[in-house]
Amino acid sequence: MNSSVIVFPGSNCDRDIATALTKLQFKNKMVWHKDNELPKSDLIVIPGGFSYGDYLRSGAIAAKSNILNEVIKAANSGCLILGICNGFQILIETGLLKGALLRNKDLKFISKDVYLKVTNNNNKFCKNYKKNNIIRLNIAHNEGNYFTQKDHLKELEDKELIPFKYCNKNGLINDSTNPNGSINNIAGILNNGKNILGMMPHPERMIDNLISNTDGIGLFTSILN
Amino acid sequence: MKITKEIIDFHGLKSEEYSKIKLLLNREPNILELGIFSAMWNEHCSYKSSKVHLKKLPIKNKNVIQGPGENAGVIDIGDDDAVVFKIESHNHPSFIEPYQGAATGVGGILRDVFTMGARPIALLNSIHFGDPKNKKTKNLLNGVVSGIGGYGNCIGIPTVAGETKFNSTYNENILVNAMAVGLADKKRIFYSKAKGINKPVVYVGSKTGRDGIHGASMASAEFDENSEDKKPTVQVGDPFTEKLLMEACLELMKKDSIISIQDMGAAGLTSSSVEMAFKGNLGIELDLDKVPCREDNMSPYEMMLSESQERMLIILEDGKENEASEIFKKWDLDFVIIGKTTNSKNLSLKFKNEIVATIPINALSSNAPLYDRKWTKKKFKSKKVKFKDLKKISFDEAFFKIISSPNQSNKKWVTEQYDQMVMGDTIERSGTDAAIIKIHNKDKAIAVTVDSSANYCKSFPLNGGKQIVCESWRNLISVGAKPIAITNCLNFGNPENPEIMGEFAENILGIKEACEFLDYPVVSGNVSFYNGTNNNNIYPTPVIGGVGLIKNLNKIQNHRFKKTGSNIVVVGKTFGHLDQSVFINQIHNLHDGMPPDVNLLNEKNNGEMVFKLINTGIINSVHDVSTGGIILALAEMSISSQIGIKINKPKKLTNIFEYFFGEDQSRYIIEVDKKNYSKLESLFKENNIYFDNIGTTQNEYFELDNDLKINVKELYELNNKWYNQFNGLNN
């Protein structure tokens, strides 16, 4: 399977995601933000980091870059798009995903391992997880507090467009298990077509037991199958 | 402009130093030249008070590729891999402007590492604040922690280890020390020494602004009540530009274009150009009209003394200008040839077609003042604490107070603001004896730690120096790493005070002795004097950053208990030394007395034994015993694993306070399966290692005979609540 990782000035998880994709047998290419063309890709990843220093607003400047036009075209023709952390913020800024990512509720950067419940697995990114699986991934962000309007939230819930919610190790989902204040403990969302996933946690950091755990692998193997 | 006494004072120069300038120039300097002298001759850049002592430190062994004197130290870790690392202080700016001060401290130390051709792979820090009750502390803590996180998180280098401490000695002068560790190809290390005449001198990175002018001079004087006014001298950091600069430099370094490279740190363009020319025994000529400026009408004086961040100076091979400028263009960074190397051995500055300064390079460097300052030996007022004279307190009450105190509390509130996982190679994060970073795509790792023990150093600088090197060594051993070398950040008070100079001199001797004995050389470092306000000097606070090598990823250890029913063994002898312990300082508020003795032979033997045990794989967990003694070490092992303990008082014990709170050195706690215990016992006996078998691990309760019993969950809560309470958070 062919994957592409978009690299912006200030991206800093580009190497990590490339390492994960290569380890899991993707044929991966790195794509510089000034490029006007995308290589043939089944999956496009927008990695974490601080694109353009997150100046103005996280993801706002990256969303206007050359290559993003190509990403939008690819997305509209059904290519799988995965935005992680800053990548999620960029997808929101382009309008490919709806809603907003606000400052964390405690106004501090948060970096820690959190539990997530796989609330929906009926999509190409999560089918190798069982529904209601509890996995542990790492988060590291300042603006991960997802917010959206009531009708969109209802749509997300009704159409099974929320694959991951923050919880504790027993799967409890409430304010006490919500690290950043996201509405309904949302950690990631899909578009209506379910080919675009934006998520704050980092699956690429969880692919090796020596470093952390292997809970992130399911996401990549889901895409492969 | 006439150089008056006021102007000389303002530049932090003494009148005899000014006379020396006139002698070296054979004339009066102009104001620009005076500024340049003040930037190069201040304590921060010249090491004029510390050099004679620093010379005594061991700086070589078979693993050292580059010792002190370069941007950072370099060690060999085999397979053509080299580790490049250094620690540096940013104390003064952080006290004035905590966020930017701390952030630019991180930025500066990162540049020191990638300047040498290394990709940074880990950040560490040692931060010391005043008493939590001091009204400035909360703001400083919040600012510094966000600043460190803000820079490291954005540039994408994991912040993996550190220490956060509180003591009223830092009320008016906090310490912010940042350490960076990078990985390079041993055959492609870059140095600052210029070579060849008429080579292009290139300015790359951010534009020059008016920020940070006189920063290094500020860091070379004590604070007073007007220090807040120095805010404009604090630089502003831009981690995004640094990330671009780092990637551009590392990309250029893959080609054979660079003769020498130097970051513009303290004293900016001045120190970088002088440093390169001095090392190459050359002159350098700069055309200041070409310097990229952020603001209009900047004068040569401002350009030369600006400490704007994220800038580098590079001397290129002939004909490589285009290739190099393409790379910087790709990363949207300035790339301007601003001068050339010359054979004049002068620093020569042109501005608007006029020569505005000509100073012999030697006058700024090798002829800088050097002081063998007067120093006095430490006088000991200490009397040993007599246990029977202490006010009575129950064992559990003392323990609960200590475990929930600011200094002993869990530091999650701090470390969760740092991205510890970016780059994907962090095997052990903060909260362990040492963090472990895997070498990318290889089956080996390095372990890193930073340590200090200011109260030991205050009460007995010589022993304190030895102790802190040993603690660093022990922390690396505890995770299964072979200690290789250290970097040190020496934070002291006013060197013009003979007592403070004495603390420095004796402390260095202690560091030297331990480093030599353990074959643990110093490869880089930094001295920060004048830490104090209005004659109140801080405790002498040397901070040691240690790096060790793990050759086999299957032989890594940590301090988390692994199972119930294992034996718990203390390695090394417990004498029950309470003076200067947390128990005596914190519970009894007594600060006299000597720190524990350091026996280097025991340190080495016990450490080598533990290293061997980790490598034979018969032990389950290891923790070094340090501040707070055995009971604190056990608590940390329990809290991190949620496994309890059942300890019986050793029979020969005179008093449980001395045994469990005593801070004797060279000790470790290990967990061993019952089935392996007899093997362990015979190994200890064969090797003449002293040990005590003190109890076993168990479910749920942290228990010491009839003196202490608490559920491990509650213990965790106790240990975890202080930071949140202090910062007004609920959970």
Coordinates of C-alpha atoms in Angstrom, one line a residue, chain B residues 222-650:
Chain B
E222 CA 24.5 40.3 41.1
F223 CA 20.9 41.3 41.1
D224 CA 19.5 44.3 43.1
E225 CA 16.1 45.8 43.5
N226 CA 16.2 47.3 40.1
S227 CA 16.8 44.0 38.3
E228 CA 13.2 44.0 36.9
D229 CA 14.3 46.9 34.8
K230 CA 16.6 44.6 32.9
K231 CA 13.6 42.9 31.1
P232 CA 14.6 44.3 27.7
T233 CA 17.9 42.5 27.9
V234 CA 16.1 39.1 27.9
Q235 CA 16.0 37.5 24.5
V236 CA 12.8 36.2 22.9
G237 CA 12.8 32.7 21.6
D238 CA 11.3 31.4 18.4
P239 CA 11.4 27.6 18.4
F240 CA 9.9 27.4 14.9
T241 CA 12.8 29.2 13.4
E242 CA 15.2 27.1 15.4
K243 CA 13.6 24.0 14.0
L244 CA 14.1 25.3 10.5
L245 CA 17.7 26.4 11.3
M246 CA 18.4 23.0 12.7
E247 CA 17.1 21.1 9.7
A248 CA 18.9 23.5 7.3
C249 CA 22.2 23.1 9.2
L250 CA 21.9 19.3 9.4
E251 CA 21.1 19.2 5.7
L252 CA 24.1 21.3 4.8
M253 CA 26.3 19.2 7.1
K254 CA 25.7 16.2 4.9
K255 CA 27.7 18.0 2.2
D256 CA 31.4 18.9 2.4
S257 CA 30.9 22.7 2.5
I258 CA 31.5 23.7 6.0
I259 CA 35.0 24.7 7.3
S260 CA 33.7 25.8 10.7
I261 CA 30.4 26.7 12.3
Q262 CA 29.5 28.5 15.5
D263 CA 26.2 29.5 17.0
M264 CA 25.6 33.0 18.1
G265 CA 24.9 32.5 21.8
A266 CA 25.9 34.9 24.6
A267 CA 27.4 38.0 23.1
G268 CA 26.0 37.0 19.7
L269 CA 27.9 38.1 16.6
T270 CA 30.9 39.3 18.7
S271 CA 31.7 36.0 20.5
S272 CA 31.0 33.8 17.5
S273 CA 33.3 35.6 15.1
V274 CA 36.0 36.1 17.7
E275 CA 35.8 32.4 18.8
M276 CA 36.2 31.2 15.2
A277 CA 39.1 33.5 14.4
F278 CA 40.9 32.9 17.6
K279 CA 40.8 29.1 17.3
G280 CA 42.0 29.3 13.7
N281 CA 44.7 31.9 14.6
L282 CA 43.2 34.2 11.9
G283 CA 41.6 37.6 11.6
I284 CA 38.0 38.2 10.6
E285 CA 36.5 41.1 8.7
L286 CA 32.7 41.8 8.8
D287 CA 30.7 44.2 6.8
L288 CA 27.9 45.2 9.1
D289 CA 25.8 46.8 6.4
K290 CA 25.1 43.3 5.3
V291 CA 23.8 41.9 8.6
P292 CA 20.1 41.1 8.3
C293 CA 18.3 43.4 10.7
R294 CA 14.8 43.1 12.1
E295 CA 14.6 46.8 13.0
D296 CA 15.6 50.0 11.2
N297 CA 18.7 52.1 11.9
M298 CA 20.5 49.6 14.1
S299 CA 24.0 50.7 15.0
P300 CA 27.1 48.6 14.8
Y301 CA 27.1 48.6 18.6
E302 CA 23.6 47.1 18.7
M303 CA 24.4 44.6 16.0
M304 CA 27.5 43.3 17.6
L305 CA 26.0 43.0 21.1
S306 CA 22.5 41.8 20.2
E307 CA 21.6 38.3 21.5
S308 CA 18.8 37.7 19.1
Q309 CA 18.2 34.0 19.0
E310 CA 18.4 31.3 16.3
R311 CA 21.4 32.6 14.4
M312 CA 24.6 30.9 13.2
L313 CA 27.9 31.9 11.7
I314 CA 29.4 29.6 9.1
I315 CA 32.7 29.7 7.3
L316 CA 32.3 28.0 3.9
E317 CA 34.7 26.3 1.6
D318 CA 35.3 28.2 -1.6
G319 CA 32.7 27.8 -4.3
K320 CA 30.1 26.3 -2.0
E321 CA 28.0 29.5 -1.6
N322 CA 25.3 28.5 -4.1
E323 CA 24.8 25.0 -2.9
A324 CA 24.6 26.2 0.7
S325 CA 22.3 29.2 0.0
E326 CA 19.8 26.9 -1.8
I327 CA 19.4 24.9 1.3
F328 CA 18.7 27.9 3.5
K329 CA 16.3 29.2 0.8
K330 CA 14.4 26.0 0.9
W331 CA 13.9 26.5 4.7
D332 CA 13.0 30.2 4.2
L333 CA 16.0 31.4 6.2
D334 CA 18.4 34.3 5.7
F335 CA 21.7 33.4 4.2
V336 CA 24.1 36.3 3.8
I337 CA 27.8 36.5 3.3
I338 CA 28.8 39.2 5.7
G339 CA 32.6 39.0 5.7
K340 CA 35.7 36.9 5.2
T341 CA 38.6 35.5 7.1
T342 CA 41.9 37.5 6.9
N343 CA 45.5 37.1 7.9
S344 CA 45.5 40.2 10.0
K345 CA 44.6 38.5 13.3
N346 CA 42.2 41.4 14.0
L347 CA 38.5 41.7 14.3
S348 CA 37.8 44.4 11.8
L349 CA 34.3 45.9 11.4
K350 CA 33.1 48.0 8.5
F351 CA 30.0 50.1 8.5
K352 CA 28.9 52.5 5.8
N353 CA 32.3 52.1 4.1
E354 CA 34.2 53.0 7.1
I355 CA 36.3 50.9 9.5
V356 CA 34.4 51.3 12.8
A357 CA 36.4 48.9 14.9
T358 CA 39.8 47.2 14.8
I359 CA 40.7 44.9 17.7
P360 CA 43.4 42.2 17.9
I361 CA 41.6 38.9 18.3
N362 CA 44.0 37.9 21.1
A363 CA 43.1 41.0 23.1
L364 CA 39.6 39.7 23.3
S365 CA 40.4 36.1 24.0
S366 CA 43.8 34.9 25.2
N367 CA 44.6 38.3 26.7
A368 CA 41.3 38.5 28.5
P369 CA 41.7 39.0 32.3
L370 CA 42.4 35.8 34.3
Y371 CA 41.9 35.9 38.0
D372 CA 43.2 33.6 40.6
R373 CA 40.8 35.0 43.1
K374 CA 41.4 34.8 46.8
W375 CA 39.5 32.0 48.5
T376 CA 39.2 30.7 51.9
K377 CA 38.6 27.1 53.1
K378 CA 35.2 26.3 54.4
K379 CA 35.0 26.8 58.2
F380 CA 32.8 24.2 59.8
K381 CA 30.5 25.5 62.5
S382 CA 28.8 22.1 62.4
K383 CA 28.0 20.0 65.4
K384 CA 26.6 16.6 64.9
V385 CA 22.9 16.3 65.6
K386 CA 22.3 14.2 68.7
F387 CA 19.3 12.1 68.1
K388 CA 18.2 12.1 71.7
D389 CA 18.0 15.9 71.6
L390 CA 15.5 16.0 68.7
K391 CA 11.8 16.7 69.4
K392 CA 9.7 13.6 69.3
I393 CA 7.8 12.7 66.2
S394 CA 6.3 9.3 65.3
F395 CA 7.9 7.5 62.3
D396 CA 4.8 7.5 60.2
E397 CA 4.0 11.2 60.8
A398 CA 7.5 12.2 59.7
F399 CA 7.3 9.9 56.6
F400 CA 3.9 11.3 55.6
K401 CA 5.1 14.9 55.9
I402 CA 8.1 14.2 53.8
I403 CA 6.4 12.2 51.0
S404 CA 3.8 15.0 50.5
S405 CA 6.3 17.9 50.7
P406 CA 7.1 20.1 47.7
N407 CA 10.6 18.6 47.1
Q408 CA 9.6 15.0 47.5
S409 CA 6.2 15.2 45.7
N410 CA 5.5 13.5 42.4
K411 CA 6.5 15.9 39.6
K412 CA 3.9 14.8 37.1
W413 CA 2.4 18.4 37.0
V414 CA 5.8 19.5 35.6
T415 CA 6.7 16.6 33.4
E416 CA 3.3 16.3 31.8
Q417 CA 3.8 19.7 30.2
Y418 CA 6.8 18.3 28.3
D419 CA 6.5 16.1 25.3
Q420 CA 8.6 13.1 26.3
M421 CA 7.7 10.8 23.5
V422 CA 8.3 12.7 20.2
M423 CA 11.0 11.1 18.1
G424 CA 9.6 7.7 19.2
D425 CA 12.7 6.4 21.0
T426 CA 12.1 7.2 24.6
I427 CA 12.3 3.9 26.5
E428 CA 12.2 5.4 30.0
R429 CA 10.7 8.8 30.7
S430 CA 11.0 11.2 33.7
G431 CA 10.5 9.8 37.1
T432 CA 13.1 7.0 36.9
D433 CA 16.7 7.1 38.1
A434 CA 17.7 8.0 34.5
A435 CA 15.8 8.3 31.3
I436 CA 16.7 5.9 28.5
I437 CA 16.7 6.9 24.8
K438 CA 17.1 4.3 22.1
I439 CA 19.6 5.1 19.3
H440 CA 17.3 5.3 16.3
N441 CA 17.1 2.0 14.4
K442 CA 19.9 0.4 16.4
D443 CA 19.9 -2.1 19.3
K444 CA 21.5 0.1 21.8
A445 CA 20.5 3.1 24.0
I446 CA 21.9 5.9 26.1
A447 CA 20.8 6.7 29.6
V448 CA 20.8 10.3 30.8
T449 CA 20.3 12.0 34.2
V450 CA 20.8 15.4 35.9
D451 CA 21.5 15.8 39.6
S452 CA 22.4 18.3 42.3
S453 CA 22.5 18.4 46.0
A454 CA 23.0 22.0 47.1
N455 CA 22.6 21.5 50.8
Y456 CA 25.4 18.9 50.9
C457 CA 27.6 21.3 48.8
K458 CA 26.8 24.2 51.1
S459 CA 27.8 22.4 54.3
F460 CA 30.9 20.7 52.9
P461 CA 31.7 21.8 49.3
L462 CA 34.4 19.1 48.9
N463 CA 32.3 16.2 49.8
G464 CA 29.3 17.7 48.1
G465 CA 31.3 17.8 44.8
K466 CA 32.2 14.1 45.2
Q467 CA 28.7 13.1 46.3
I468 CA 27.0 14.6 43.3
V469 CA 29.2 12.9 40.8
C470 CA 28.6 9.6 42.6
E471 CA 24.9 10.1 42.6
S472 CA 24.9 10.8 38.8
W473 CA 27.0 7.6 38.3
R474 CA 24.7 5.6 40.6
N475 CA 21.6 6.8 38.7
L476 CA 23.0 5.5 35.4
I477 CA 24.1 2.2 36.9
S478 CA 20.6 1.8 38.3
V479 CA 19.0 1.5 34.8
G480 CA 21.7 -0.8 33.5
A481 CA 23.9 1.8 31.8
K482 CA 27.7 2.0 31.8
P483 CA 28.4 5.6 32.9
I484 CA 30.6 7.4 30.2
A485 CA 31.0 11.1 30.9
I486 CA 29.5 14.2 32.4
T487 CA 28.8 17.8 31.7
N488 CA 28.5 20.2 34.6
C489 CA 26.8 23.5 35.3
L490 CA 28.4 25.2 38.2
N491 CA 25.9 27.7 39.8
F492 CA 27.6 29.8 42.5
G493 CA 27.4 33.2 44.2
N494 CA 29.7 36.1 43.8
P495 CA 33.3 35.0 43.1
E496 CA 34.7 38.2 44.4
N497 CA 33.7 37.0 47.9
P498 CA 36.6 34.7 49.1
E499 CA 34.1 32.4 50.9
I500 CA 32.1 31.8 47.8
M501 CA 35.3 31.4 45.8
G502 CA 36.3 28.9 48.4
E503 CA 33.1 27.0 47.9
F504 CA 33.9 26.9 44.2
A505 CA 37.5 25.8 44.5
E506 CA 36.7 23.0 47.0
N507 CA 33.7 21.8 45.1
I508 CA 35.8 21.5 42.0
L509 CA 38.3 19.4 43.9
G510 CA 35.5 17.1 45.0
I511 CA 34.2 16.7 41.5
K512 CA 37.7 16.1 40.2
E513 CA 38.4 13.4 42.8
A514 CA 35.2 11.4 42.1
C515 CA 35.4 11.8 38.3
E516 CA 39.0 10.5 38.3
F517 CA 38.2 7.6 40.6
L518 CA 35.2 6.5 38.6
D519 CA 36.8 7.3 35.2
Y520 CA 33.9 9.6 34.5
P521 CA 35.4 12.6 32.8
V522 CA 33.9 16.1 32.3
V523 CA 33.5 16.8 28.6
S524 CA 31.6 20.1 28.6
G525 CA 30.1 22.6 31.0
N526 CA 29.3 26.1 32.1
V527 CA 30.0 28.3 35.0
S528 CA 27.4 30.7 36.4
F529 CA 28.6 33.1 39.0
Y530 CA 26.9 36.0 40.6
N531 CA 23.8 34.1 41.6
G532 CA 22.5 36.2 44.4
T533 CA 20.8 39.5 45.1
N534 CA 22.1 42.2 47.4
N535 CA 25.0 40.1 48.8
N536 CA 22.7 37.1 49.5
N537 CA 24.5 34.3 47.6
I538 CA 22.7 31.1 46.7
Y539 CA 23.9 27.7 48.0
P540 CA 26.7 26.4 45.8
T541 CA 24.7 24.3 43.3
P542 CA 26.8 22.3 40.8
V543 CA 24.5 20.4 38.5
I544 CA 25.9 17.3 36.9
G545 CA 24.5 15.9 33.7
G546 CA 25.6 12.3 33.1
V547 CA 25.4 10.1 30.0
G548 CA 25.8 6.3 30.0
L549 CA 25.7 3.6 27.4
I550 CA 23.4 0.5 27.2
K551 CA 24.8 -2.0 24.8
N552 CA 22.1 -4.6 25.2
L553 CA 18.4 -3.5 25.2
N554 CA 17.4 -6.7 27.0
K555 CA 19.5 -5.7 30.0
I556 CA 17.6 -2.5 31.0
Q557 CA 16.4 -2.1 34.5
N558 CA 14.0 0.3 36.3
H559 CA 12.8 1.0 39.8
R560 CA 9.2 -0.3 39.5
F561 CA 8.6 -3.4 41.7
K562 CA 7.6 -6.3 39.4
K563 CA 5.8 -8.8 41.7
T564 CA 4.7 -9.6 45.2
G565 CA 6.6 -12.0 47.3
S566 CA 10.0 -10.9 46.2
N567 CA 12.9 -10.2 48.6
I568 CA 13.9 -6.6 49.1
V569 CA 17.7 -6.1 49.6
V570 CA 19.7 -3.0 50.5
V571 CA 23.1 -3.0 48.8
G572 CA 25.8 -1.1 50.7
K573 CA 26.1 -0.3 54.3
T574 CA 23.7 1.8 56.3
F575 CA 25.3 3.8 59.0
G576 CA 22.3 6.0 59.7
H577 CA 23.8 9.4 58.7
L578 CA 21.1 11.9 59.5
D579 CA 22.9 15.3 59.4
Q580 CA 21.8 17.2 56.2
S581 CA 19.1 14.7 55.5
V582 CA 15.6 15.6 54.4
F583 CA 14.5 14.3 57.8
I584 CA 16.7 16.7 59.7
N585 CA 16.3 19.6 57.4
Q586 CA 12.6 19.4 56.8
I587 CA 11.1 17.8 59.9
H588 CA 13.4 19.3 62.5
N589 CA 14.4 22.4 60.6
L590 CA 18.1 21.9 61.5
H591 CA 20.7 22.8 58.9
D592 CA 24.0 22.3 60.7
G593 CA 26.2 19.3 60.4
M594 CA 28.1 17.5 57.7
P595 CA 26.7 15.6 54.7
P596 CA 27.2 11.9 54.5
D597 CA 30.7 10.7 53.8
V598 CA 31.6 9.5 50.3
N599 CA 33.7 6.4 50.1
L600 CA 34.7 6.2 46.4
L601 CA 35.9 2.6 46.7
N602 CA 32.6 1.4 48.0
E603 CA 30.8 3.5 45.5
K604 CA 32.7 1.8 42.7
N605 CA 32.4 -1.7 44.1
N606 CA 28.8 -1.5 44.9
G607 CA 28.0 0.1 41.5
E608 CA 29.9 -2.5 39.5
M609 CA 28.2 -5.3 41.5
V610 CA 24.8 -3.9 40.7
F611 CA 25.7 -3.4 37.0
K612 CA 26.8 -7.1 36.9
L613 CA 23.5 -8.2 38.6
I614 CA 21.5 -6.3 36.0
N615 CA 23.4 -7.9 33.3
T616 CA 23.0 -11.4 34.7
G617 CA 19.3 -10.8 34.8
I618 CA 18.6 -12.2 38.3
I619 CA 17.1 -9.1 39.8
N620 CA 13.6 -7.6 39.1
S621 CA 14.1 -3.9 39.9
V622 CA 16.7 -1.5 41.1
H623 CA 16.6 1.9 42.7
D624 CA 19.4 4.1 44.0
V625 CA 19.1 5.4 47.6
S626 CA 19.5 9.1 47.8
T627 CA 17.6 12.0 49.3
G628 CA 15.2 10.8 52.0
G629 CA 17.0 7.5 52.5
I630 CA 15.8 3.9 52.2
I631 CA 12.1 4.7 53.1
L632 CA 11.8 7.3 50.3
A633 CA 13.4 5.0 47.8
L634 CA 11.0 2.2 48.8
A635 CA 8.1 4.5 48.6
E636 CA 9.0 5.5 45.0
M637 CA 9.3 1.8 44.1
S638 CA 5.9 1.2 45.5
I639 CA 4.1 4.2 44.1
S640 CA 5.4 3.6 40.6
S641 CA 4.3 0.0 40.6
Q642 CA 1.3 0.0 43.0
I643 CA 3.0 -3.0 44.8
G644 CA 3.3 -2.8 48.6
I645 CA 6.1 -3.9 50.9
K646 CA 6.4 -5.6 54.3
I647 CA 9.6 -4.6 56.1
N648 CA 10.8 -5.9 59.4
K649 CA 13.2 -3.8 61.3
P650 CA 16.7 -5.2 61.0

